[in-house]
XYZ file of C-alpha atoms in Angstrom:
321
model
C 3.803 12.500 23.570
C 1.902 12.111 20.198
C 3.711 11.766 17.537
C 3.358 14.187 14.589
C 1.994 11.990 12.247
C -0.776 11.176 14.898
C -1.192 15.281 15.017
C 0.629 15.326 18.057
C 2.431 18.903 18.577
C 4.996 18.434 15.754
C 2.018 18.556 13.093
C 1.383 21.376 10.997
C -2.129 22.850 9.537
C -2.212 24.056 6.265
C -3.022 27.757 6.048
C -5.109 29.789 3.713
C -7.167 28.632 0.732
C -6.341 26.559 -2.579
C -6.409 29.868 -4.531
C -3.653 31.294 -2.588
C -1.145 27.697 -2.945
C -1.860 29.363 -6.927
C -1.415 32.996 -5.748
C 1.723 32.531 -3.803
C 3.316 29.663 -6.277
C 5.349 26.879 -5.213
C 2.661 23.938 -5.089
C 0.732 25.085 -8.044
C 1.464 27.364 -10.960
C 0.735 30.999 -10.168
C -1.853 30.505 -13.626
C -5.684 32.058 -12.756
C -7.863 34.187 -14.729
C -10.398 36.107 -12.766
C -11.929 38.690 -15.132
C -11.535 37.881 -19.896
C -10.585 41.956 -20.121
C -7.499 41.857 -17.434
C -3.727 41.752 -19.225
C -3.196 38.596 -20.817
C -0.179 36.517 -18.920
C -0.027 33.230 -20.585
C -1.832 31.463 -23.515
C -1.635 27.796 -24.786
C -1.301 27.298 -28.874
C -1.065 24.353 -31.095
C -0.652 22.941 -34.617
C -1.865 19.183 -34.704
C -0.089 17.448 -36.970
C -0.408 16.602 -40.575
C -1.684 13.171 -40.755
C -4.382 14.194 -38.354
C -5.527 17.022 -41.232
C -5.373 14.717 -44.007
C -6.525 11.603 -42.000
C -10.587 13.003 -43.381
C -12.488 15.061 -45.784
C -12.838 18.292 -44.633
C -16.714 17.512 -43.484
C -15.391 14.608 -41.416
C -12.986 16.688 -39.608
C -15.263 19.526 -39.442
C -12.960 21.778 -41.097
C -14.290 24.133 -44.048
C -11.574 23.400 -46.436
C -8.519 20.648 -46.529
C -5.687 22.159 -44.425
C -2.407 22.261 -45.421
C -0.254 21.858 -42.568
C 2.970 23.959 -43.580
C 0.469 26.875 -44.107
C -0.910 26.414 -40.707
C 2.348 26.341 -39.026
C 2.674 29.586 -40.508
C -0.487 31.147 -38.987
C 0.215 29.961 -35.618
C 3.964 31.155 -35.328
C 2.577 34.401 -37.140
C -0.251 34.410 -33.816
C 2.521 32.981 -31.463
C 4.958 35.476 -32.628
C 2.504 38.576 -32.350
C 1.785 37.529 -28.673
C 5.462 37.338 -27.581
C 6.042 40.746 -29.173
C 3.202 41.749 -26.596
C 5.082 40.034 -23.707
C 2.773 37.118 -23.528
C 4.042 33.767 -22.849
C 3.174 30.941 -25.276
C 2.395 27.232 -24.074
C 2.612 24.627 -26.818
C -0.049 22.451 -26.007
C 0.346 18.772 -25.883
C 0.313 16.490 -28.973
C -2.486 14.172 -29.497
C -1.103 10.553 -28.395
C -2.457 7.460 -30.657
C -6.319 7.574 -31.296
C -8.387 5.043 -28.900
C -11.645 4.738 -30.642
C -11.433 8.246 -32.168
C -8.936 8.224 -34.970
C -9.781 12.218 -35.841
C -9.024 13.112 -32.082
C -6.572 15.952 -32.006
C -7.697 17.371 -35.240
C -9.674 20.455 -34.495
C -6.900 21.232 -31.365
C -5.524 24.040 -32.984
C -8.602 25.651 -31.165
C -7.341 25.845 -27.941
C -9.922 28.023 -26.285
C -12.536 25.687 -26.634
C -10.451 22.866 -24.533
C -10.333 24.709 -20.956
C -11.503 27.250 -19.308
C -9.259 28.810 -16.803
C -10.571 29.897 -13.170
C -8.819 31.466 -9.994
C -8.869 27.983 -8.677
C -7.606 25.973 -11.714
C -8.640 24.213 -14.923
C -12.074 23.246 -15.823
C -12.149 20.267 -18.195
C -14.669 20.133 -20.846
C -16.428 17.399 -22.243
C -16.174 17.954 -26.047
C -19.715 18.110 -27.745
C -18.447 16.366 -30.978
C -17.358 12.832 -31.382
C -14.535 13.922 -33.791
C -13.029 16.220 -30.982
C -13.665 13.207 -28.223
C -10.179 12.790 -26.479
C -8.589 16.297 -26.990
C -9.517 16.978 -23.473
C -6.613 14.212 -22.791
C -4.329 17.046 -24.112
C -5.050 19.863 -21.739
C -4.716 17.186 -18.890
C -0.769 16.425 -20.039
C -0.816 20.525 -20.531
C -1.890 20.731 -16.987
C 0.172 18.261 -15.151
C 3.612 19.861 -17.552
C 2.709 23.445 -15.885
C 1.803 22.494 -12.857
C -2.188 23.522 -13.390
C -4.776 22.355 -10.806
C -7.808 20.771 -12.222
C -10.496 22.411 -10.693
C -13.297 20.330 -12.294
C -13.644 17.749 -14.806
C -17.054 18.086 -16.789
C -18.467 14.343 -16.465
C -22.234 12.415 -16.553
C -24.583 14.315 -19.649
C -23.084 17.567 -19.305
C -21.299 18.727 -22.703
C -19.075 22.038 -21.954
C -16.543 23.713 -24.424
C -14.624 26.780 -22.729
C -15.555 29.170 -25.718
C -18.863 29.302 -23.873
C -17.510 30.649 -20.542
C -16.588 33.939 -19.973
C -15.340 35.829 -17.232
C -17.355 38.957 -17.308
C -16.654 40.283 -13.688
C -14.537 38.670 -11.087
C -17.980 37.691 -9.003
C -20.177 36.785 -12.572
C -19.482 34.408 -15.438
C -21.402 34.160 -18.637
C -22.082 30.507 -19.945
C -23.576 30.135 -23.382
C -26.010 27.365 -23.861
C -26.422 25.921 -27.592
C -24.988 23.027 -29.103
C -21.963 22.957 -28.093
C -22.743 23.610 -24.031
C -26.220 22.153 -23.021
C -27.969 22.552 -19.892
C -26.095 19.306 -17.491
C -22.806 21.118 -18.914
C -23.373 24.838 -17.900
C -24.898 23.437 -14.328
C -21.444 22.416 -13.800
C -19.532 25.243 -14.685
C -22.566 27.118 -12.602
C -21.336 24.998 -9.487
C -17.812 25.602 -10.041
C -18.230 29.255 -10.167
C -20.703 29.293 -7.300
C -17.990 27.367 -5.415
C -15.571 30.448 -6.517
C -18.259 33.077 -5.242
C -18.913 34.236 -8.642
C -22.789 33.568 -10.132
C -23.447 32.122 -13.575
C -25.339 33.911 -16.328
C -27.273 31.657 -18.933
C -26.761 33.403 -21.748
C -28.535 31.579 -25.581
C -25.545 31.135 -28.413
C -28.094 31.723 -32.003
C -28.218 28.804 -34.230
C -25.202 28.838 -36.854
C -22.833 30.031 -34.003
C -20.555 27.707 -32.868
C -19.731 29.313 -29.450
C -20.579 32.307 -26.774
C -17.287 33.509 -27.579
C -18.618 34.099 -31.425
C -20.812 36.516 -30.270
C -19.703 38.406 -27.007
C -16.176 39.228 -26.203
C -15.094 41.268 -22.727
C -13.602 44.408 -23.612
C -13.195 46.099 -20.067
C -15.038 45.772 -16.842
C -18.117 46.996 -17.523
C -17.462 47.236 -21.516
C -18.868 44.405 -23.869
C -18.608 43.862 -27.578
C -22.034 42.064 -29.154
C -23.187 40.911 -32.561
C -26.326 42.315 -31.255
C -28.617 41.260 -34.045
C -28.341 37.464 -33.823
C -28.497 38.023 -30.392
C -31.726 36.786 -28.146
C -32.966 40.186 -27.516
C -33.426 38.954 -23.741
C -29.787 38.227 -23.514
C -28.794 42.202 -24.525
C -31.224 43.450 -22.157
C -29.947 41.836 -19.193
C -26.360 42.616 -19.614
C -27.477 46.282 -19.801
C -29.692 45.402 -16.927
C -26.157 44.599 -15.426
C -24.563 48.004 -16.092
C -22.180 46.830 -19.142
C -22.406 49.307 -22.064
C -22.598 46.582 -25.126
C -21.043 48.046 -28.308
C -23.137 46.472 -31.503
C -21.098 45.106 -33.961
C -22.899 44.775 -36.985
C -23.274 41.432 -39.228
C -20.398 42.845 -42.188
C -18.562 40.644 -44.676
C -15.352 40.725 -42.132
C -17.384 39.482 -39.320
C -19.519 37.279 -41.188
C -16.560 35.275 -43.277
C -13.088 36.945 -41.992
C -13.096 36.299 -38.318
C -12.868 39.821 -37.244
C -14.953 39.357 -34.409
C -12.626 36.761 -33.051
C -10.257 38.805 -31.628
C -8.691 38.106 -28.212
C -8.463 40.963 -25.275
C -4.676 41.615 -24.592
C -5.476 44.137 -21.836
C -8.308 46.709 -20.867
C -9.160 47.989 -24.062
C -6.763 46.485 -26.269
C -7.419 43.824 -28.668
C -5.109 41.341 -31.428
C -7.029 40.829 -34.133
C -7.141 39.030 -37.614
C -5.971 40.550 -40.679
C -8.565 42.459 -42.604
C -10.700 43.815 -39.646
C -10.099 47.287 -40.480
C -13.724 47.892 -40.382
C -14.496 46.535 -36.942
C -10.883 48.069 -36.254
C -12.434 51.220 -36.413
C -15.524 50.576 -34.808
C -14.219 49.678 -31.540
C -11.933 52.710 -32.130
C -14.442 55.202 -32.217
C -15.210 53.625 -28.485
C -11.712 53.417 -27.311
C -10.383 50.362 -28.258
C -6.947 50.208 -29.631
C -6.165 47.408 -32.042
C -2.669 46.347 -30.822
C -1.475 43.764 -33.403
C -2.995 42.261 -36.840
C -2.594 39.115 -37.783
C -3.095 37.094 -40.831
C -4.518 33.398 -40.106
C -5.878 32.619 -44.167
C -4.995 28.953 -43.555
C -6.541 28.554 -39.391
C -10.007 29.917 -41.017
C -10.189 27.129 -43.574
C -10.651 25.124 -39.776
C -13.853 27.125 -39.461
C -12.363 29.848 -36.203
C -10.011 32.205 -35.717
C -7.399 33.568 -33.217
C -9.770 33.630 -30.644
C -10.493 29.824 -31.314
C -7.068 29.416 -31.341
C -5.863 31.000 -27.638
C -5.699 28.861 -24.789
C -6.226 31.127 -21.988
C -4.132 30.191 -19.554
C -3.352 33.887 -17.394
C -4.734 36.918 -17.003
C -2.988 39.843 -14.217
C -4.711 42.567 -13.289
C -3.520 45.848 -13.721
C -3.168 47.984 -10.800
């Protein structure tokens, strides 16, 4: 008789597919996103800390204005607090470990967003566009392994990828912005990845003086998009009608322009958290049945250049039945 180890009758096949060992739990945390406008689960925050904001000028660090780090504690246990209140569950990201050959690595980590993006089959790893964010990616790898997170790709060779230019539009199509931050080797990757998921990419063109996708189009439901239409490639609004989304235009106002009200994270179908004095684009989205959950100042996280979008590492979405 063979033994089992030889596959003799004692062995054992395992059943299903990777995304159920995530579905079911057990091997891998039950932690998958499969559409950006289903109820928010889990997110990942973080405050790096204060040597790393004082370690540059602001320019070096690509920061707007010198951050103090007390006020930016604030912000993020203000955010952190506003998403518990919702029933979310907060990750605190890893700390940066001693800089290799990148002494300003962990600076800009407070935007968590941009350092995964979350799939039904696990984490994809960017490759950070900047030299002063080189290394952060290290972080969400020690996030990963602590919850138990599959790494479903690791963006390598010339591809640059930041997750703020990924978006889960539908559960079968995923919108990847291509600018500086995401270039062409980097969104053929994430293409692959969600091809390998059954879902097709969308090439979508982040305008100059944007820093991300996610700066310009945000899922509000499943076939509901918000878009600052006018910096827009005209191309890129057509084809997402094309698609059957309505796109609501959000247009280029002080509070979008300089008071992040456009970065505003999707709690659930139609319900957004937003920054502080968006009472403007509050309304807006209102009039088209959007419901502003929670407000939230962040005066010190802008002074990093993003908001509480930047901030949010999305880490679970459920949907609702």
């Amino acid at each position: 008789m063979t033994a089992a180890a030889y596959h003799g009758p004692g062995w054992r096949s395992r059943p299903g597919r990777h995304e159920d060992d995530i579905t079911l739990g057990g091997t891998w945390a039950p932690l998958r996103v499969e559409r950006d406008c289903d109820r928010l689960t889990d997110v990942a925050l973080h405050c790096p800390p204060a040597s790393l904001l004082t370690a540059g000028d602001p320019d070096a660090l690509q920061h707007l204005e010198r951050l103090d780090h007390c006020a930016l504690r604030r912000d993020m246990d203000a955010l952190a607090e506003a998403y518990r209140a919702l029933g979310i569950t907060v990750h605190e990201l890893p700390a940066p470990q001693a800089p290799g050959g990148n002494p300003y690595s962990g600076a800009n980590a407070m935007f968590a967003r941009d350092l995964l993006w979350m799939t039904r089959a696990g984490a994809v790893i960017p490759r950070m566009a900047s030299s002063v964010r080189a290394g952060e990616e290290l972080q969400t790898l020690r996030l990963c392994a602590q919850l138990g997170i599959p790494v479903a790709r690791t963006i390598g060779a010339d591809g640059l990828f930041e997750g703020a230019d990924a978006q889960w539009l539908r559960t079968d199509l995923v919108a990847v912005g291509l600018g500086t931050r995401t270039n062409y080797a980097g969104a053929r990757q994430v293409a692959q990845e969600a091809r390998q998921q059954g879902a097709r990419a969308l090439r979508l063109s982040v305008p100059n003086g944007v820093q991300h996708l996610l700066g310009v189009l945000q899922v509000l439901d499943a076939d509901l998009l918000a878009a600052r239409t006018s910096i827009m490639d005209p191309a890129d609004v057509r084809r997402l009608r094309e698609l059957g989304f309505t796109v609501v235009d959000i247009p280029e106002s002080d509070e979008v322009r300089t008071q992040q009200a456009f970065n505003f994270v999707t709690v659930a179908p139609r319900s957004i958290l937003m920054a502080a004095g968006s009472r403007e684009t509050a309304a807006l989205l209102a009039r088209h049945g959007i419901e502003c959950v929670a407000r939230v100042p962040i005066p010190e996280l802008a002074k990093g250049a993003g908001g509480i979008a930047c901030a949010t590492g999305i880490l679970a979405r459920t949907a609702q039945n």
